[in-house]
């Protein structure tokens, strides 16, 4: 036969016990300045300040990119203006690209014509 459970506390009025003068004189005061909840983490790819905190060099890199974008925009505007005026002269690189494109087009057309005649090449 199991023994009947015996109460551990004789006085179970906890609120009265905790608020009693004997207990309150021993217990240290409650902390009033609780820790505030943490703010959500900022995405460094979208937030410039967060990126600069992680990578201070990013400011220099970003400024360089902005200058390059501005230079490309100005060059494109100047090219468009020259094309409209009729004073634009193609560079050697542009001439070579046009020749390569024409050669590829001719080769592609010849291959397609030959493949169509043979009839055994499927696309």
Short mmCIF file of N, CA, C and O in Angstrom, two decimals:
data_model
loop_
_atom_site.label_atom_id
_atom_site.label_comp_id
_atom_site.label_asym_id
_atom_site.label_seq_id
_atom_site.Cartn_x
_atom_site.Cartn_y
_atom_site.Cartn_z
N UNK A 1 0.82 -1.18 0.00
CA UNK A 1 0.00 0.00 0.00
C UNK A 1 0.87 1.25 0.00
O UNK A 1 1.79 1.35 0.81
N UNK A 2 0.58 2.20 -0.94
CA UNK A 2 1.38 3.41 -1.07
C UNK A 2 0.98 4.41 0.00
O UNK A 2 -0.20 4.54 0.34
N UNK A 3 1.99 5.10 0.52
CA UNK A 3 1.65 6.12 1.54
C UNK A 3 0.91 7.30 0.89
O UNK A 3 1.14 7.64 -0.26
N UNK A 4 0.04 7.93 1.60
CA UNK A 4 -0.69 9.08 1.08
C UNK A 4 0.26 10.27 0.96
O UNK A 4 1.17 10.42 1.78
N UNK A 5 0.08 11.11 -0.04
CA UNK A 5 0.99 12.24 -0.22
C UNK A 5 0.88 13.24 0.93
O UNK A 5 -0.22 13.53 1.40
N UNK A 6 2.04 13.72 1.35
CA UNK A 6 2.06 14.68 2.45
C UNK A 6 2.32 16.06 1.89
O UNK A 6 3.13 16.22 0.98
N UNK A 7 1.66 17.07 2.38
CA UNK A 7 1.88 18.43 1.87
C UNK A 7 3.29 18.92 2.20
O UNK A 7 3.80 18.69 3.29
N UNK A 8 3.92 19.57 1.20
CA UNK A 8 5.27 20.09 1.40
C UNK A 8 5.19 21.43 2.13
O UNK A 8 6.03 21.74 2.98
N UNK A 9 4.20 22.22 1.81
CA UNK A 9 4.03 23.53 2.45
C UNK A 9 2.86 23.47 3.42
O UNK A 9 1.83 22.87 3.12
N UNK A 10 3.05 24.11 4.55
CA UNK A 10 1.93 24.14 5.50
C UNK A 10 1.01 25.32 5.19
O UNK A 10 -0.18 25.23 5.41
N UNK A 11 1.58 26.43 4.68
CA UNK A 11 0.77 27.59 4.33
C UNK A 11 0.90 27.81 2.83
O UNK A 11 1.97 28.20 2.34
N UNK A 12 -0.15 27.58 2.07
CA UNK A 12 -0.06 27.68 0.60
C UNK A 12 -0.52 29.02 0.06
O UNK A 12 -0.67 29.17 -1.14
N UNK A 13 -0.71 30.01 0.88
CA UNK A 13 -1.10 31.34 0.41
C UNK A 13 0.18 32.07 -0.04
O UNK A 13 0.76 32.85 0.71
N UNK A 14 0.59 31.79 -1.29
CA UNK A 14 1.87 32.31 -1.78
C UNK A 14 1.89 33.82 -1.89
O UNK A 14 2.90 34.46 -1.59
N UNK A 15 0.82 34.42 -2.34
CA UNK A 15 0.78 35.88 -2.49
C UNK A 15 1.04 36.55 -1.15
O UNK A 15 1.80 37.52 -1.07
N UNK A 16 0.42 36.03 -0.08
CA UNK A 16 0.62 36.63 1.24
C UNK A 16 2.04 36.40 1.74
O UNK A 16 2.67 37.29 2.31
N UNK A 17 2.59 35.22 1.44
CA UNK A 17 3.97 34.93 1.87
C UNK A 17 4.97 35.83 1.15
O UNK A 17 5.87 36.40 1.77
N UNK A 18 4.84 35.95 -0.19
CA UNK A 18 5.80 36.74 -0.97
C UNK A 18 5.73 38.20 -0.60
O UNK A 18 6.76 38.90 -0.52
N UNK A 19 4.56 38.71 -0.34
CA UNK A 19 4.40 40.13 -0.02
C UNK A 19 4.61 40.44 1.46
O UNK A 19 4.49 41.59 1.86
N UNK A 20 4.95 39.43 2.23
CA UNK A 20 5.15 39.68 3.67
C UNK A 20 6.42 40.51 3.89
O UNK A 20 7.35 40.51 3.07
N UNK A 21 6.47 41.21 5.01
CA UNK A 21 7.62 42.08 5.32
C UNK A 21 8.91 41.28 5.47
O UNK A 21 9.99 41.75 5.10
N UNK A 22 8.84 40.07 6.04
CA UNK A 22 10.04 39.26 6.25
C UNK A 22 10.69 38.90 4.90
O UNK A 22 11.91 38.99 4.74
N UNK A 23 9.89 38.50 3.94
CA UNK A 23 10.43 38.12 2.62
C UNK A 23 10.89 39.37 1.87
O UNK A 23 11.97 39.39 1.27
N UNK A 24 10.08 40.42 1.85
CA UNK A 24 10.41 41.63 1.09
C UNK A 24 11.66 42.32 1.61
O UNK A 24 12.36 42.99 0.86
N UNK A 25 11.97 42.16 2.89
CA UNK A 25 13.19 42.79 3.43
C UNK A 25 14.44 42.09 2.93
O UNK A 25 15.52 42.67 2.89
N UNK A 26 14.33 40.81 2.54
CA UNK A 26 15.48 40.03 2.09
C UNK A 26 15.64 40.08 0.57
O UNK A 26 16.75 40.11 0.05
N UNK A 27 14.53 40.14 -0.14
CA UNK A 27 14.56 40.08 -1.61
C UNK A 27 15.04 41.41 -2.16
O UNK A 27 14.67 42.48 -1.67
N UNK A 28 15.91 41.35 -3.20
CA UNK A 28 16.38 42.60 -3.83
C UNK A 28 15.26 43.19 -4.68
O UNK A 28 14.38 42.46 -5.15
N UNK A 29 15.30 44.50 -4.94
CA UNK A 29 14.20 45.13 -5.70
C UNK A 29 14.16 44.64 -7.15
O UNK A 29 15.19 44.25 -7.71
N UNK A 30 12.99 44.69 -7.74
CA UNK A 30 12.80 44.25 -9.12
C UNK A 30 13.49 45.21 -10.07
O UNK A 30 13.58 46.41 -9.82
N UNK A 31 13.99 44.67 -11.17
CA UNK A 31 14.63 45.51 -12.18
C UNK A 31 13.56 46.30 -12.93
O UNK A 31 12.57 45.73 -13.38
N UNK A 32 13.79 47.59 -13.08
CA UNK A 32 12.81 48.42 -13.78
C UNK A 32 13.18 48.58 -15.26
O UNK A 32 12.31 48.68 -16.10
N UNK A 33 14.48 48.63 -15.58
CA UNK A 33 14.91 48.84 -16.96
C UNK A 33 15.08 47.48 -17.64
O UNK A 33 16.17 46.92 -17.69
N UNK A 34 14.01 46.94 -18.15
CA UNK A 34 14.07 45.66 -18.86
C UNK A 34 14.65 45.88 -20.26
O UNK A 34 14.55 46.98 -20.82
N UNK A 35 15.23 44.86 -20.83
CA UNK A 35 15.84 44.96 -22.16
C UNK A 35 14.74 45.14 -23.20
O UNK A 35 13.75 44.41 -23.22
N UNK A 36 14.93 46.13 -24.06
CA UNK A 36 13.95 46.39 -25.11
C UNK A 36 14.05 45.32 -26.19
O UNK A 36 15.12 44.76 -26.40
N UNK A 37 12.97 45.06 -26.90
CA UNK A 37 13.05 44.08 -27.99
C UNK A 37 14.01 44.57 -29.09
O UNK A 37 14.09 45.76 -29.37
N UNK A 38 14.70 43.62 -29.68
CA UNK A 38 15.69 43.95 -30.71
C UNK A 38 15.00 44.38 -32.00
O UNK A 38 14.01 43.77 -32.41
N UNK A 39 15.52 45.42 -32.62
CA UNK A 39 14.95 45.91 -33.89
C UNK A 39 15.27 44.90 -35.00
O UNK A 39 16.28 44.20 -34.94
N UNK A 40 14.43 44.82 -36.02
CA UNK A 40 14.71 43.89 -37.11
C UNK A 40 16.01 44.24 -37.84
O UNK A 40 16.35 45.42 -37.97
N UNK A 41 16.71 43.22 -38.28
CA UNK A 41 17.98 43.41 -38.98
C UNK A 41 17.72 44.08 -40.33
O UNK A 41 16.80 43.73 -41.04
N UNK A 42 18.56 45.04 -40.66
CA UNK A 42 18.42 45.75 -41.93
C UNK A 42 19.21 45.00 -43.00
O UNK A 42 20.30 44.51 -42.76
N UNK A 43 18.63 44.95 -44.20
CA UNK A 43 19.26 44.26 -45.32
C UNK A 43 20.34 45.17 -45.93
O UNK A 43 20.03 46.22 -46.46
N UNK A 44 21.61 44.76 -45.88
CA UNK A 44 22.68 45.63 -46.40
C UNK A 44 22.61 45.85 -47.91
O UNK A 44 23.15 46.82 -48.41
N UNK A 45 21.93 44.97 -48.64
CA UNK A 45 21.82 45.16 -50.08
C UNK A 45 20.83 46.27 -50.42
O UNK A 45 20.91 46.87 -51.48
N UNK A 46 19.90 46.55 -49.51
CA UNK A 46 18.91 47.60 -49.74
C UNK A 46 19.16 48.84 -48.90
O UNK A 46 18.69 49.92 -49.24
N UNK A 47 19.88 48.70 -47.79
CA UNK A 47 20.08 49.80 -46.86
C UNK A 47 21.56 50.21 -46.90
O UNK A 47 22.44 49.44 -46.52
N UNK A 48 21.82 51.44 -47.35
CA UNK A 48 23.20 51.90 -47.52
C UNK A 48 23.95 51.97 -46.20
O UNK A 48 25.12 51.59 -46.11
N UNK A 49 23.30 52.45 -45.13
CA UNK A 49 23.97 52.55 -43.83
C UNK A 49 24.39 51.18 -43.32
O UNK A 49 25.49 51.03 -42.77
N UNK A 50 23.53 50.18 -43.49
CA UNK A 50 23.87 48.83 -43.05
C UNK A 50 25.05 48.29 -43.87
O UNK A 50 25.95 47.64 -43.33
N UNK A 51 25.09 48.57 -45.17
CA UNK A 51 26.20 48.12 -46.01
C UNK A 51 27.50 48.80 -45.61
O UNK A 51 28.54 48.16 -45.54
N UNK A 52 27.44 50.10 -45.32
CA UNK A 52 28.65 50.82 -44.93
C UNK A 52 29.17 50.33 -43.59
O UNK A 52 30.39 50.35 -43.35
N UNK A 53 28.27 49.90 -42.70
CA UNK A 53 28.71 49.36 -41.42
C UNK A 53 29.48 48.06 -41.64
O UNK A 53 30.46 47.78 -40.94
N UNK A 54 29.05 47.27 -42.62
CA UNK A 54 29.73 46.00 -42.91
C UNK A 54 30.98 46.20 -43.78
O UNK A 54 31.98 45.52 -43.59
N UNK A 55 30.88 47.14 -44.75
CA UNK A 55 31.95 47.31 -45.73
C UNK A 55 32.16 48.80 -46.02
O UNK A 55 31.50 49.36 -46.88
N UNK A 56 33.08 49.46 -45.30
CA UNK A 56 33.30 50.89 -45.51
C UNK A 56 33.78 51.23 -46.93
O UNK A 56 33.56 52.33 -47.42
N UNK A 57 34.41 50.29 -47.63
CA UNK A 57 34.91 50.52 -48.98
C UNK A 57 33.76 50.67 -49.97
O UNK A 57 33.93 51.23 -51.05
N UNK A 58 32.57 50.19 -49.61
CA UNK A 58 31.43 50.23 -50.52
C UNK A 58 31.11 51.65 -50.97
O UNK A 58 30.67 51.84 -52.10
N UNK A 59 31.33 52.65 -50.12
CA UNK A 59 31.05 54.04 -50.49
C UNK A 59 31.92 54.47 -51.68
O UNK A 59 31.43 55.03 -52.65
N UNK A 60 33.21 54.15 -51.60
CA UNK A 60 34.13 54.49 -52.69
C UNK A 60 33.75 53.73 -53.97
O UNK A 60 33.71 54.31 -55.06
N UNK A 61 33.43 52.46 -53.82
CA UNK A 61 33.05 51.63 -54.96
C UNK A 61 31.76 52.16 -55.59
O UNK A 61 31.65 52.25 -56.82
N UNK A 62 30.79 52.50 -54.77
CA UNK A 62 29.50 53.00 -55.26
C UNK A 62 29.67 54.33 -55.99
O UNK A 62 29.08 54.56 -57.05
N UNK A 63 30.50 55.22 -55.43
CA UNK A 63 30.75 56.50 -56.09
C UNK A 63 31.40 56.29 -57.46
O UNK A 63 31.06 56.96 -58.44
N UNK A 64 32.33 55.34 -57.52
CA UNK A 64 32.99 55.02 -58.80
C UNK A 64 31.97 54.50 -59.82
O UNK A 64 32.00 54.89 -60.98
N UNK A 65 31.07 53.62 -59.36
CA UNK A 65 30.03 53.09 -60.25
C UNK A 65 29.12 54.20 -60.75
O UNK A 65 28.72 54.22 -61.92
N UNK A 66 28.76 55.12 -59.87
CA UNK A 66 27.88 56.23 -60.26
C UNK A 66 28.55 57.13 -61.31
O UNK A 66 27.90 57.58 -62.26
N UNK A 67 29.86 57.38 -61.14
CA UNK A 67 30.59 58.17 -62.13
C UNK A 67 30.63 57.45 -63.47
O UNK A 67 30.48 58.07 -64.53
N UNK A 68 30.82 56.13 -63.44
CA UNK A 68 30.86 55.35 -64.69
C UNK A 68 29.51 55.38 -65.39
O UNK A 68 29.43 55.51 -66.61
N UNK A 69 28.43 55.28 -64.62
CA UNK A 69 27.08 55.34 -65.20
C UNK A 69 26.86 56.70 -65.86
O UNK A 69 26.33 56.79 -66.97
N UNK A 70 27.28 57.75 -65.17
CA UNK A 70 27.12 59.11 -65.70
C UNK A 70 27.93 59.28 -67.00
O UNK A 70 27.44 59.85 -67.98
N UNK A 71 29.15 58.73 -67.01
CA UNK A 71 29.99 58.84 -68.21
C UNK A 71 29.37 58.09 -69.38
O UNK A 71 29.36 58.57 -70.52
N UNK A 72 28.84 56.88 -69.12
CA UNK A 72 28.19 56.11 -70.19
C UNK A 72 26.96 56.84 -70.72
O UNK A 72 26.72 56.85 -71.94
N UNK A 73 26.20 57.45 -69.83
CA UNK A 73 25.00 58.18 -70.25
C UNK A 73 25.38 59.35 -71.14
O UNK A 73 24.75 59.57 -72.19
N UNK A 74 26.39 60.11 -70.74
CA UNK A 74 26.83 61.25 -71.55
C UNK A 74 27.36 60.81 -72.91
O UNK A 74 27.09 61.44 -73.94
N UNK A 75 28.14 59.71 -72.94
CA UNK A 75 28.69 59.21 -74.20
C UNK A 75 27.56 58.75 -75.13
O UNK A 75 27.59 59.01 -76.34
N UNK A 76 26.55 58.10 -74.56
CA UNK A 76 25.43 57.63 -75.38
C UNK A 76 24.64 58.81 -75.95
O UNK A 76 24.24 58.80 -77.11
N UNK A 77 24.43 59.83 -75.11
CA UNK A 77 23.72 61.02 -75.59
C UNK A 77 24.50 61.71 -76.71
O UNK A 77 23.92 62.17 -77.70
N UNK A 78 25.83 61.77 -76.56
CA UNK A 78 26.65 62.40 -77.60
C UNK A 78 26.60 61.59 -78.90
O UNK A 78 26.52 62.16 -79.99
N UNK A 79 26.60 60.25 -78.79
CA UNK A 79 26.53 59.40 -79.98
C UNK A 79 25.19 59.58 -80.68
O UNK A 79 25.13 59.69 -81.91
N UNK A 80 24.10 59.61 -79.91
CA UNK A 80 22.76 59.81 -80.50
C UNK A 80 22.67 61.15 -81.20
O UNK A 80 22.14 61.27 -82.31
N UNK A 81 23.24 62.18 -80.57
CA UNK A 81 23.22 63.52 -81.18
C UNK A 81 24.01 63.52 -82.49
O UNK A 81 23.57 64.09 -83.50
N UNK A 82 25.18 62.85 -82.49
CA UNK A 82 25.99 62.79 -83.71
C UNK A 82 25.29 62.00 -84.81
O UNK A 82 25.35 62.35 -85.99
N UNK A 83 24.60 60.92 -84.44
CA UNK A 83 23.86 60.14 -85.42
C UNK A 83 22.74 60.97 -86.04
O UNK A 83 22.50 60.90 -87.25
N UNK A 84 22.07 61.76 -85.25
CA UNK A 84 20.99 62.60 -85.76
C UNK A 84 21.51 63.72 -86.65
O UNK A 84 20.87 64.11 -87.62
N UNK A 85 22.69 64.23 -86.29
CA UNK A 85 23.30 65.30 -87.09
C UNK A 85 23.90 64.76 -88.40
O UNK A 85 24.10 65.51 -89.35
N UNK A 86 24.23 63.46 -88.39
CA UNK A 86 24.88 62.88 -89.56
C UNK A 86 26.38 63.01 -89.50
O UNK A 86 27.08 62.72 -90.47
N UNK A 87 26.92 63.42 -88.36
CA UNK A 87 28.37 63.61 -88.25
C UNK A 87 29.05 62.45 -87.53
O UNK A 87 30.24 62.52 -87.22
N UNK A 88 28.32 61.35 -87.29
CA UNK A 88 28.89 60.22 -86.55
C UNK A 88 29.76 59.37 -87.47
O UNK A 88 29.37 59.04 -88.59
N UNK A 89 30.95 59.01 -86.98
CA UNK A 89 31.86 58.14 -87.72
C UNK A 89 32.06 56.88 -86.88
O UNK A 89 32.41 56.95 -85.70
N UNK A 90 31.83 55.70 -87.50
CA UNK A 90 31.97 54.44 -86.78
C UNK A 90 33.43 54.19 -86.39
O UNK A 90 34.35 54.52 -87.16
N UNK A 91 33.63 53.55 -85.24
CA UNK A 91 34.98 53.18 -84.81
C UNK A 91 35.38 51.88 -85.51
O UNK A 91 34.53 51.18 -86.08
N UNK A 92 36.65 51.55 -85.43
CA UNK A 92 37.14 50.32 -86.07
C UNK A 92 36.49 49.10 -85.43
O UNK A 92 36.20 48.12 -86.12
N UNK A 93 36.27 49.15 -84.13
CA UNK A 93 35.65 48.03 -83.43
C UNK A 93 34.22 47.80 -83.92
O UNK A 93 33.80 46.66 -84.15
N UNK A 94 33.48 48.88 -84.11
CA UNK A 94 32.10 48.76 -84.62
C UNK A 94 32.08 48.22 -86.05
O UNK A 94 31.21 47.40 -86.39
N UNK A 95 33.03 48.65 -86.85
CA UNK A 95 33.11 48.16 -88.24
C UNK A 95 33.40 46.66 -88.25
O UNK A 95 32.78 45.90 -89.00
N UNK A 96 34.35 46.22 -87.39
CA UNK A 96 34.70 44.79 -87.31
C UNK A 96 33.53 43.96 -86.82
O UNK A 96 33.27 42.87 -87.33
N UNK A 97 32.79 44.46 -85.83
CA UNK A 97 31.62 43.73 -85.33
C UNK A 97 30.57 43.56 -86.42
O UNK A 97 29.94 42.51 -86.54
N UNK A 98 30.36 44.59 -87.23
CA UNK A 98 29.38 44.51 -88.32
C UNK A 98 29.81 43.47 -89.35
O UNK A 98 28.98 42.71 -89.86
N UNK A 99 31.14 43.43 -89.68
CA UNK A 99 31.64 42.45 -90.64
C UNK A 99 31.45 41.02 -90.10
O UNK A 99 31.04 40.12 -90.83
N UNK A 100 31.77 40.83 -88.81
CA UNK A 100 31.61 39.50 -88.20
C UNK A 100 30.15 39.06 -88.20
O UNK A 100 29.83 37.90 -88.47
N UNK A 101 29.26 39.98 -87.93
CA UNK A 101 27.83 39.67 -87.90
C UNK A 101 27.35 39.26 -89.30
O UNK A 101 26.60 38.30 -89.46
N UNK A 102 27.80 39.97 -90.32
CA UNK A 102 27.41 39.66 -91.70
C UNK A 102 27.95 38.29 -92.10
O UNK A 102 27.25 37.50 -92.76
N UNK A 103 29.19 37.97 -91.70
CA UNK A 103 29.78 36.68 -92.04
C UNK A 103 29.01 35.55 -91.35
O UNK A 103 28.73 34.51 -91.97
N UNK A 104 28.66 35.72 -90.08
CA UNK A 104 27.89 34.71 -89.36
C UNK A 104 26.52 34.49 -90.01
O UNK A 104 26.05 33.37 -90.13
N UNK A 105 25.90 35.58 -90.41
CA UNK A 105 24.59 35.50 -91.05
C UNK A 105 24.68 34.71 -92.36
O UNK A 105 23.84 33.84 -92.64
N UNK A 106 25.72 34.98 -93.17
CA UNK A 106 25.91 34.27 -94.44
C UNK A 106 26.15 32.78 -94.19
O UNK A 106 25.56 31.92 -94.87
N UNK A 107 26.99 32.45 -93.20
CA UNK A 107 27.26 31.04 -92.88
C UNK A 107 26.01 30.34 -92.38
O UNK A 107 25.75 29.18 -92.74
N UNK A 108 25.23 31.01 -91.58
CA UNK A 108 24.01 30.43 -91.04
C UNK A 108 23.01 30.15 -92.16
O UNK A 108 22.38 29.08 -92.20
N UNK A 109 22.86 31.09 -93.07
CA UNK A 109 21.94 30.92 -94.20
C UNK A 109 22.38 29.76 -95.09
O UNK A 109 21.56 28.94 -95.52
N UNK A 110 23.70 29.66 -95.35
CA UNK A 110 24.22 28.58 -96.19
C UNK A 110 24.00 27.22 -95.52
O UNK A 110 23.60 26.25 -96.18
N UNK A 111 24.23 27.14 -94.22
CA UNK A 111 24.03 25.88 -93.50
C UNK A 111 22.57 25.45 -93.55
O UNK A 111 22.25 24.30 -93.79
N UNK A 112 21.67 26.41 -93.33
CA UNK A 112 20.24 26.10 -93.34
C UNK A 112 19.80 25.62 -94.72
O UNK A 112 19.02 24.65 -94.83
N UNK A 113 20.31 26.26 -95.78
CA UNK A 113 19.95 25.85 -97.15
C UNK A 113 20.45 24.44 -97.42
O UNK A 113 19.72 23.60 -97.99
N UNK A 114 21.68 24.12 -97.01
CA UNK A 114 22.24 22.79 -97.25
C UNK A 114 21.48 21.74 -96.44
O UNK A 114 21.18 20.65 -96.95
N UNK A 115 21.14 22.06 -95.20
CA UNK A 115 20.42 21.11 -94.35
C UNK A 115 19.02 20.86 -94.88
O UNK A 115 18.50 19.75 -94.79
N UNK A 116 18.41 21.86 -95.44
CA UNK A 116 17.05 21.70 -96.00
C UNK A 116 17.07 20.80 -97.22
O UNK A 116 16.13 20.04 -97.46
N UNK A 117 18.12 20.89 -98.04
CA UNK A 117 18.22 20.07 -99.24
C UNK A 117 18.47 18.61 -98.85
O UNK A 117 17.86 17.71 -99.39
N UNK A 118 19.34 18.36 -97.90
CA UNK A 118 19.67 17.00 -97.49
C UNK A 118 18.45 16.32 -96.87
O UNK A 118 18.20 15.14 -97.08
N UNK A 119 17.72 17.05 -96.03
CA UNK A 119 16.49 16.54 -95.47
C UNK A 119 16.64 15.63 -94.27
O UNK A 119 15.67 15.22 -93.68
N UNK A 120 17.87 15.26 -93.86
CA UNK A 120 18.01 14.37 -92.72
C UNK A 120 18.41 15.10 -91.43
O UNK A 120 18.61 14.47 -90.41
N UNK A 121 18.55 16.40 -91.49
CA UNK A 121 18.89 17.16 -90.30
C UNK A 121 17.60 17.78 -89.74
O UNK A 121 16.88 18.45 -90.46
N UNK A 122 17.31 17.48 -88.49
CA UNK A 122 16.07 18.00 -87.89
C UNK A 122 16.39 19.14 -86.94
O UNK A 122 17.41 19.16 -86.28
N UNK A 123 15.49 20.10 -86.90
CA UNK A 123 15.68 21.26 -86.04
C UNK A 123 14.74 21.21 -84.87
O UNK A 123 13.63 20.81 -84.94
#
